Amino acid sequence: MVKGCQWTDGEELRITKGWIARSNRSDVGTSLKSAQFFEGIRIDMLAERTNYLETINDPRYWEARSAADVRMRLLDHIAPDCTRLSACLASITRSPHTGMTTKDLTDMAIEAFNKRDDYKDGIPGSCGVFRFLSSWELLREYPRFSDTFLIPSSGSALSPPAEIVSLEMEHEDSSMPVAACAGTGSTSAAPAGVGSRRGGS
C-alpha cells in the first residue's frame, strides 16, 4: 500500500458522513474503540471516491487510508476541532448581535478559532486554522455527535478574551464584550488537505 499524504476535503467529509450513518446502526456496533466500526467507515468512504475524479486514481489517497488512519482523523482532528468551533459559536451567541445572520456568527466563531493562542505558524500539531466547515455543518445538527463528543467548557485551547472582544468590535458597533471561547484537549497533528475550504494548514 502506498503511504498516504495529506487528507483531502472529500475524504474528511466522507469520514464524517460514514460516522453519522454507522453511529445510527445498532447492527454494526458503534464503539469508538472498535476496529471493525472504523473499517466500516473506511469502506463507506471508499465507496464514495468516484465522486472525486481529481483523486480517485491517485494511490496516495482513499485506498492508502487504513482503518486506523480513519479513526485517528476522526477522533484526533475532525471531532475535536468541530466541538471547539461549537464552543466558540456558543460563547459568541451568548451576547446579542443585532442584524447579524447565522453565517455572520459562524464566520466570527471561525475567526475566533483561528486566533487560538496555541497556534504556531508552520508547526504541525498546533493546528490553528479551522478546516472542517463541511463536516461541522453536518455534525452540529446531529444530536448523537454532541452526546458523544462533549463541547469544551474550559481550558486554554481557544482564544483569550481580548481576541474575542476584538472580533466583536470588528463586526458590529457594540461595547459589550463577548466571553472567551473555551476548550479542552489537544490535537496531535495539524490537519492538512487539498481542495477548497475556509482555512488550511
Backbone as a ProteinNet text record, in pm:
[ID]
protein_1_A
[PRIMARY]
MVKGCQWTDGEELRITKGWIARSNRSDVGTSLKSAQFFEGIRIDMLAERTNYLETINDPRYWEARSAADVRMRLLDHIAPDCTRLSACLASITRSPHTGMTTKDLTDMAIEAFNKRDDYKDGIPGSCGVFRFLSSWELLREYPRFSDTFLIPSSGSALSPPAEIVSLEMEHEDSSMPVAACAGTGSTSAAPAGVGSRRGGS
[TERTIARY]
84.3	0	87.6	57.8	131.8	101.2	204.3	184.8	99.2	-2.1	-91.8	-25.6	-80.2	-29.1	-138.7	-133.1	-230.4	-372.9	-466.5	-605.1	-675.3	-769	-849.8	-980.3	-1043.4	-1175.1	-1273.7	-1270.3	-1364.6	-1349.2	-1227	-1203.6	-1257.3	-1226.8	-1269.8	-1421.7	-1484.5	-1629.8	-1692.9	-1635.5	-1690.8	-1667.8	-1561	-1543.2	-1654.8	-1682.2	-1788.6	-1923.2	-1955.6	-2083.7	-2089.7	-1976.1	-1972	-1996.7	-1939	-1962.2	-2108.8	-2167.1	-2308.2	-2395.4	-2371	-2452.5	-2436.8	-2314.3	-2290.4	-2318.8	-2314	-2344.7	-2492.7	-2572.9	-2716.6	-2753.1	-2654.6	-2682.6	-2640.1	-2735.9	-2705.3	-2650.5	-2676.6	-2631.5	-2481.1	-2415	-2271	-2191.2	-2259.5	-2188.6	-2134.4	-2127.6	-2086.8	-1970.7	-1898.8	-1788.9	-1675.5	-1631.6	-1521	-1388	-1390.3	-1269.6	-1266.5	-1370.1	-1383	-1314.6	-1217.8	-1152.2	-1251.1	-1345.4	-1445.8	-1534.4	-1569	-1652.2	-1583.1	-1455.3	-1383.8	-1349.1	-1335.7	-1318.4	-1444.8	-1560.3	-1686.2	-1692.9	-1647.9	-1645.1	-1549.7	-1437.1	-1341.2	-1404.6	-1478	-1545.2	-1645.5	-1721.7	-1817.6	-1745.8	-1633	-1554.7	-1506.8	-1453.6	-1401.5	-1511.7	-1631.6	-1742.8	-1780.9	-1743.8	-1780.7	-1668.6	-1556	-1442.8	-1467.5	-1566.2	-1597.6	-1651.4	-1691.8	-1740.5	-1626.6	-1504.5	-1389.3	-1287.6	-1313.1	-1234.7	-1088.2	-1059.6	-921.6	-829.6	-886.3	-801.6	-840.2	-943.4	-995.6	-889.6	-800.7	-699.7	-560.8	-553	-423.9	-396.2	-290.2	-263.8	-229.9	-211	-179	-303.3	-420.8	-545.2	-634	-747.9	-852.4	-800.6	-751.9	-705.5	-585.7	-512.6	-394.7	-432.1	-557.7	-600.5	-641.9	-585	-623.8	-736.6	-796.2	-899.7	-841.7	-716.3	-651.2	-633.3	-601.9	-590.1	-723.7	-830	-964	-1001.9	-974.7	-1005.3	-930.6	-802	-722	-771.5	-809.3	-855.2	-983	-1073.1	-1198	-1176	-1110.2	-1101.1	-997.7	-891.5	-785.4	-795.4	-877.1	-880.9	-1023.1	-1103.5	-1236.6	-1323.3	-1340.1	-1429.1	-1381.9	-1254.5	-1212.4	-1227.7	-1189.6	-1199.3	-1344.2	-1430.3	-1572.4	-1636.4	-1600.2	-1655.9	-1602.6	-1478.8	-1422.8	-1487.6	-1517.2	-1586.7	-1726.3	-1793	-1924.2	-1913.4	-1804.9	-1783.6	-1763.3	-1689.3	-1670.1	-1803.3	-1883.2	-2011.4	-2104.1	-2105.9	-2191.1	-2151.1	-2021.4	-1974.1	-2013.5	-1998.2	-2031.4	-2180.6	-2263	-2407.8	-2470.7	-2391.5	-2446	-2479.5	-2416.3	-2443.7	-2526.5	-2613.9	-2696.3	-2613	-2650.6	-2580.8	-2686.6	-2731.9	-2839.7	-2800.6	-2888.6	-2869	-2770.3	-2718.8	-2620.5	-2688.4	-2645.3	-2700.8	-2627.5	-2682.7	-2616.4	-2477	-2464.8	-2333.4	-2236.6	-2285.3	-2200	-2145.3	-2232.5	-2192	-2095.7	-2122.9	-2032	-1894.9	-1892.3	-1764.7	-1688.7	-1760.7	-1696.6	-1637.8	-1713.5	-1664.9	-1538.7	-1537.1	-1419.5	-1299.4	-1323	-1213.5	-1157.2	-1247.6	-1203	-1121.6	-1170.1	-1097.4	-958.4	-951.9	-824.9	-723.3	-770.2	-679.5	-645	-669.9	-636	-489.3	-463.9	-326.8	-232	-279.4	-187.8	-136.9	-181.6	-140.5	-1.5	84.1	217.9	235.5	252.4	256.6	360.6	315.3	405.9	450	396.9	438.8	327.9	349.9	249	218.4	89.5	49.6	-16.9	10.9	-53.3	-192.3	-213	-346.9	-433.7	-391.6	-461.1	-561.2	-590.3	-686.2	-798	-922.7	-1035.1	-1053.9	-1063.5	-1066.2	-1173.7	-1268.7	-1368.9	-1511.1	-1530	-1660.6	-1770.8	-1746.5	-1849.7	-1888.3	-1789.9	-1818	-1893.6	-1850.6	-1914.9	-2061	-2090	-2228	-2319.2	-2265.6	-2343.2	-2351	-2237.8	-2231.1	-2308	-2311	-2379.1	-2529.5	-2583.6	-2726.7	-2757.8	-2656.2	-2672.5	-2654.5	-2763.7	-2755.8	-2656	-2642.1	-2550.6	-2406.5	-2373.2	-2236.7	-2209.8	-2300.2	-2279.1	-2289.1	-2362.7	-2369.9	-2241.3	-2179.3	-2058.7	-1933.1	-1927.3	-1810.6	-1855.7	-1833.1	-1884.3	-1815.3	-1893.5	-1838.6	-1753.4	-1631.1	-1543.8	-1607.3	-1576.9	-1633	-1526.4	-1403.8	-1297.6	-1162.4	-1062	-927.8	-857.4	-746.6	-663.6	-650.5	-730.4	-708.9	-763.3	-848.3	-906.8	-863.3	-911.8	-863.7	-888.7	-795.9	-817.1	-921.7	-979.3	-1088.9	-1058.6	-937.6	-907	-926.8	-894.3	-907.6	-1053.5	-1134.5	-1276.9	-1342.7	-1306.9	-1360.9	-1323.4	-1201	-1157	-1241.6	-1274.6	-1359.5	-1497.6	-1548.7	-1680	-1682.5	-1578.8	-1576.3	-1560.8	-1496.8	-1480.4	-1612.2	-1703.3	-1824	-1946.6	-1949.6	-2065.3	-2026.3	-2100.4	-2072.8	-2133.4	-2055.3	-2106.6	-1995.2	-2026.6	-1926.7	-1936.2	-2028.5	-2046.4	-1945.1	-1854	-1753.7	-1816.4	-1758.1	-1803.3	-1712.8	-1768.8	-1689.5	-1591.9	-1482.2	-1381.1	-1431.9	-1394.7	-1422.3	-1337.3	-1389	-1313.5	-1305.2	-1197.1	-1183.4	-1087.9	-1096.1	-1005.9	-949.1	-842.4	-785.2	-686.4	-626.9	-529.3	-541.1	-487	-488.8	-347.6	-329.5	-195.8	-118.1	-187.4	-115.1	-198.2	-135.5	-207.8	-276.3	-409.7	-477.9	-425.7	-422.8	-382.6	-462.5	-485.4	-562.3	-553.2	-621	-627.8	-771.8	-797.3	-934.5	-970.6	-1090.7	-1131	-1191.1	-1160.6	-1217.7	-1181	-1244.1	-1217.2	-1073.7	-1014.7	-879.1	-797.5	-669.2	-582.4	-454.3	-375.6	-251.5	-137
-120	0	124.7	218.5	344	427.5	487.1	571	691.3	719.1	830.6	964.9	1068.3	1203.2	1283.7	1414.5	1498.8	1465.3	1481.3	1442.3	1543.9	1495.5	1583.4	1617.6	1725.7	1762.2	1647	1582.9	1475.3	1359	1319.1	1208.5	1242.5	1362.5	1402.5	1410.8	1464.2	1473.5	1335	1242.2	1106.7	1029.7	1059.6	1001.7	1050.3	1179.6	1237.4	1174.3	1165.5	1106.5	958.8	890.3	749.6	730.1	818.5	807.4	833.9	935.3	965.2	845.6	787.6	674.9	554.4	521.5	399.4	415.2	536.1	554.7	538.3	529.2	504.4	358.8	274.2	134.5	42.2	-7.8	-98.2	-231.4	-264.3	-393.5	-398.3	-284.7	-285.5	-247.4	-206.5	-162	-21.8	53.8	193.9	229.8	131.2	159.1	231	343.7	418.4	345.7	236.6	155.7	36.1	22	-95	-73.7	-160.3	-153.3	-184.6	-273.9	-311.2	-191.9	-112.1	5.4	102.4	127.5	221.7	162.2	31.5	-31	-12	-17	8.9	150.8	247.3	386.2	399.7	330.8	333.5	277.9	169.1	110	209	274.2	375.3	489.1	530.7	638.6	599.5	479.2	433.2	421.3	387.1	370.4	501.4	613.4	744.5	810.6	743.9	809.5	839.2	773.1	800.7	941.9	1006.7	1144.5	1246.4	1198.9	1289	1249	1294	1249.6	1291.6	1402.1	1450.8	1355	1280.2	1193.8	1046.9	1011.2	875.2	770.2	799.6	701.8	731.6	828.7	863.6	769.4	691.7	592.3	651.1	782.5	845.7	871.7	861.4	891.1	767	779.8	678.7	541.1	463.3	327.2	325.6	434.5	440.6	454.9	483.8	506.7	375.5	347.5	229.4	265.7	164.6	190.3	271.5	245.1	321.6	467.7	491.3	628.6	701.5	632.6	691.1	723.7	630.8	652	774.3	783.8	896.4	1028.7	1026.4	1150.8	1201.3	1109.4	1149.6	1191	1106.9	1129.1	1233.9	1248.6	1342.6	1477.4	1485.1	1608.5	1660.1	1583.7	1632	1658.2	1557.8	1572.9	1680.8	1682.3	1786.5	1927.9	1948.5	2083.4	2126.4	2033.4	2068.1	2101.8	2030.2	2063.7	2198.3	2229.2	2357.8	2473.6	2453.5	2559.3	2580	2472.1	2484.5	2561	2539.6	2613.6	2761.7	2793	2932.7	2997.8	2928.7	2984	3002.7	2906.1	2917.1	3037	3059.7	3173.2	3305.5	3313.5	3436.1	3466.2	3365	3387	3408.1	3403.7	3436.8	3585.2	3665.3	3808.8	3840.7	3942	3977.1	4035.1	4000.5	4051.5	4097.9	4219.6	4272.3	4278.6	4226.2	4236.6	4138.1	4048.3	3952.5	3821.9	3765.2	3638.9	3522.3	3403.6	3283.1	3269.8	3303.5	3297.3	3396.8	3516.8	3616	3562.6	3501.9	3448.9	3331.9	3248.1	3136.2	3187.3	3290.2	3349.1	3404.3	3466.4	3516.6	3402.6	3293	3177.4	3119.7	3114.3	3061.9	3154	3285.2	3378.9	3359.4	3339.6	3317.1	3189.2	3084.6	2956.9	2975	3046.9	3063.3	3143.9	3220.6	3303.1	3239.5	3110.3	3042.3	3063.7	3079.2	3112.7	2993.2	2873.9	2760.5	2741.3	2827.4	2812.3	2870.3	2792.2	2837.9	2811.6	2916.9	2907.9	2807.2	2713.9	2620	2504.4	2494.1	2386.1	2282.1	2161.9	2055.7	2027.4	2017	1991.3	2110.5	2231.2	2347.7	2369.7	2336.5	2324.3	2446	2561.6	2683.6	2735.7	2663.3	2710.7	2608.9	2655.4	2562.6	2521.9	2390.6	2341.2	2236.1	2224.9	2119.7	2175.5	2285.4	2350.6	2258.1	2187.3	2099.2	1990.9	1935.8	1834	1894.8	2012.1	2076.2	2108.3	2154.9	2188.7	2066.6	1948.6	1825.1	1782.2	1781.6	1727.9	1812.1	1942.2	2027.8	2004	1946.9	1917.7	1774.2	1702	1559.9	1539.6	1518	1510.9	1408.3	1295.4	1193.3	1244.6	1336.2	1389.2	1466.1	1556.7	1634.7	1548.4	1437.7	1344.8	1264.1	1233.2	1150.1	1232.2	1350.3	1437.3	1566.7	1577	1689.9	1819.7	1927	2058.6	2106.8	2152.5	2200.6	2315.8	2323	2430.5	2517.5	2468.8	2548.8	2499.7	2584.5	2543.7	2653.1	2620.2	2721.5	2700.8	2609.8	2576.3	2679.8	2772.3	2870.4	3011.3	3105.4	3242.3	3302.9	3386.4	3459.7	3567.9	3621.1	3718.4	3836.6	3891.5	4012	3990.9	3872	3846.9	3834.7	3774.9	3762.1	3899.5	3983.5	4118.8	4194.7	4177.7	4244.5	4203.6	4075.4	4027.9	4090.4	4101.2	4160.9	4303.1	4381.1	4519.2	4531.3	4433.7	4437.4	4416.8	4342.1	4301.2	4386.5	4449.6	4533.5	4641	4749.8	4861.9	4832.3	4771.2	4731.4	4739.2	4786.5	4792.1	4672	4581.4	4464.5	4357.8	4320.8	4219.4	4082.6	4002.2	3864.7	3775.6	3681.1	3591.4	3513	3476.2	3399.4	3261	3211.3	3072.5	2987.4	2870	2781.7	2645.5	2574.8	2440.9	2360	2229.2	2139.3	2043.1	1977.1	1873.5	1932.1	1843.9	1886.6	1802.3	1853.3	1781.3	1736.9	1612.9	1557.5	1602.4	1643.1	1686.5	1785.6	1877.4	1979.4	1916.8	1935.8	1881.3	1946.2	1870.8	1925.5	1857	1924.8	1862.2	1942	1896.3	1969.5	1996.9	2101.3	2137.5	2265	2315.2	2443.6	2427.1	2522.8	2531.9	2667.1	2708.6	2842.3	2857.2	2751.5	2763.5	2644.4	2648	2536.3	2547.6	2439.1	2441.4	2482.5
0	0	0	-87.9	-94.5	29.3	84.5	201.7	167	249.2	223.8	249.5	186.2	208.8	276.5	263.9	331.9	287.9	379	354	265.1	185	101.2	171	124.4	176.2	160.3	43.9	16.3	110.9	138.4	231.5	370.2	416.7	550.8	560.2	457.4	458.4	456.5	381.9	375.1	504.1	575	708	799.6	793.1	875.4	843.6	715.8	676.7	713.3	700.8	738.2	886.3	968.5	1112.8	1146.2	1085.1	1110.2	1073.8	957.2	911.4	1002.8	1039.9	1116.4	1265.3	1315.6	1457.3	1485.6	1380.9	1395.3	1374.3	1347.5	1313.8	1427.4	1499.2	1609.8	1560.5	1433.6	1381.4	1356.7	1348.9	1324	1447.9	1554.3	1673.3	1653.5	1761.9	1748.6	1840.8	1890.3	1982	1910.6	1969.8	1911.7	1931	2007.4	2026.6	1932.3	1852.1	1765.8	1630.9	1600.5	1469.8	1359.1	1387.3	1287.6	1252.8	1352.1	1329.8	1233.9	1255.9	1170.4	1035	1028.2	897.5	815	880.3	810.9	757.1	837.6	791.6	673.4	680.6	569.8	442.4	454.5	338.4	279.6	367	320.8	249	304.2	243.8	104.2	92.6	-36.2	-141.1	-96.4	-190	-257.3	-196.1	-249.4	-328.6	-343.7	-408.8	-556.4	-616.7	-757.7	-776.9	-668.5	-677.3	-679.5	-667	-658.5	-765.2	-887	-1002.1	-994.6	-926.9	-921.2	-846.3	-752.3	-669.2	-674.4	-749.1	-746	-778.3	-870.3	-910.7	-855.5	-767.1	-707.6	-590.5	-595.8	-491.5	-355.7	-348.7	-220.3	-136.1	-197	-126.9	-121.3	-53.8	-49.7	-10.1	-106.4	-77.6	16.8	22.1	108.9	256.1	285.5	423.8	489.1	603.8	680.6	776.4	838.3	938.6	1054.2	1088.8	1195.5	1155.3	1028.6	978.4	988.9	950.3	954.7	1099	1188.9	1330.5	1383.4	1352.8	1400.4	1342.1	1215.2	1153	1218.4	1249.5	1313.4	1458.2	1535.3	1679.4	1719	1640.7	1677.1	1607	1503	1425	1402.1	1329.6	1291.4	1413.6	1499.2	1614.5	1711.8	1753.4	1847.6	1792.6	1667.1	1611.7	1592.8	1556.1	1540	1674	1780.3	1911.3	1959.6	1928.3	1969.7	1894.8	1766.6	1693.5	1751.6	1789.3	1852.8	1983.8	2057.8	2181.9	2153.6	2047.9	2008.1	1972.9	1892.6	1849.9	1969	2059.5	2177.7	2262.4	2275.5	2353.5	2288.8	2158.2	2085.6	2091.7	2077.9	2072.1	2209.4	2315.4	2447.2	2457	2372.4	2368.7	2244.9	2251.7	2136.1	2022.5	1899.9	1781.7	1681.3	1696.6	1614.4	1467.3	1382.8	1239.3	1180.3	1259.9	1209.2	1170.4	1060	1012.5	1077.5	1057.3	1107.3	1047.9	920.1	855.2	918.4	950.3	1014.9	1146.9	1225.7	1355.6	1339.9	1239.6	1213.4	1172.6	1088.7	1047.8	1168.4	1261.4	1382.6	1464.3	1474.5	1550.5	1486.9	1353.8	1283.7	1304.7	1301.1	1326.3	1466.4	1562.2	1699.9	1709.8	1646.4	1645.7	1585.4	1475	1404.7	1484	1581.6	1661.2	1795.5	1807.1	1931.6	1965.9	2094.9	2133.7	2130.3	2096.2	2086.2	1943.6	1851	1710.9	1687.5	1624.5	1587.2	1438.9	1362.6	1217.4	1168.8	1085.8	1022.4	1109.2	1230.5	1320	1329.8	1273.7	1284.4	1431	1462.5	1599.5	1664.4	1614.2	1674.8	1618.3	1492.4	1435.6	1460.8	1410.1	1443.3	1343.5	1237.8	1138	1123.5	1136.1	1124.9	979.6	955.7	818.9	794.9	886.4	872.7	866.2	793.7	792.3	741.6	632.4	576.9	676.8	745.3	846.8	964.2	1008.3	1122.5	1094	972.8	938.1	945	920	934.8	1080.9	1148.5	1284.3	1384.9	1367.7	1465.5	1466.7	1358.2	1350.9	1394	1435.2	1466.9	1617	1693	1839.4	1891.8	1824.1	1874.7	1879	1790.5	1792	1920.6	1956.3	2078.4	2202.9	2194.8	2307.5	2321.3	2208.4	2208.3	2232.7	2170	2182.5	2249.7	2378.8	2455.2	2415.2	2408.3	2375.8	2492.5	2467.2	2574.7	2650.3	2780.1	2860.9	2925.2	2933.1	2993.1	2945.5	2959.4	2918.8	2842.5	2781.3	2715.9	2566.9	2509.8	2369.1	2273	2320.8	2231.4	2268.2	2191	2202.6	2339.7	2388.6	2512.5	2492.7	2602.2	2591.7	2501.8	2507.5	2430.6	2281.8	2232.5	2089.6	2049.2	2136.1	2106.3	2107.3	2204	2210	2083.8	2037.2	1915.1	1796.5	1788.6	1679.8	1689.4	1810.1	1830.9	1775.7	1804.5	1761.6	1610.8	1548.8	1404.1	1331.5	1392.1	1321.5	1353.4	1468.2	1497.6	1596.8	1595.7	1684	1818.7	1904.9	2035.1	2136.8	2256.1	2361.8	2453.2	2424.4	2508.2	2471	2560.2	2527.4	2515.7	2432	2416.1	2498	2569.6	2652.4	2567.6	2627.6	2554.9	2523.9	2407.6	2376.7	2467.6	2501.2	2588.7	2528	2555.8	2501.2	2583.4	2571.1	2638.9	2539.7	2578.2	2493.5	2395.7	2316.7	2218	2094.4	1986	1860.2	1829.8	1791.8	1782.8	1661	1555.2	1435.4	1358.7	1291.4	1216.1	1096.6	1084.3	967.8	841	736.2	607.4	499.7	389.3	283.9	156.4	54.7	-70.3	-100.9	-181.5	-212.6	-140	-169	-114	23	110.7	242.4	297.4	406.7	457.7	505.6	555.2	606.4	567	588.3	557.3	633.7	632.5	706.1	617.1
[MASK]
+++++++++++++++++++++++++++++++++++++++++++++++++++++++++++++++++++++++++++++++++++++++++++++++++++++++++++++++++++++++++++++++++++++++++++++++++++++++++++++++++++++++++++++++++++++++++++++++++++++++++

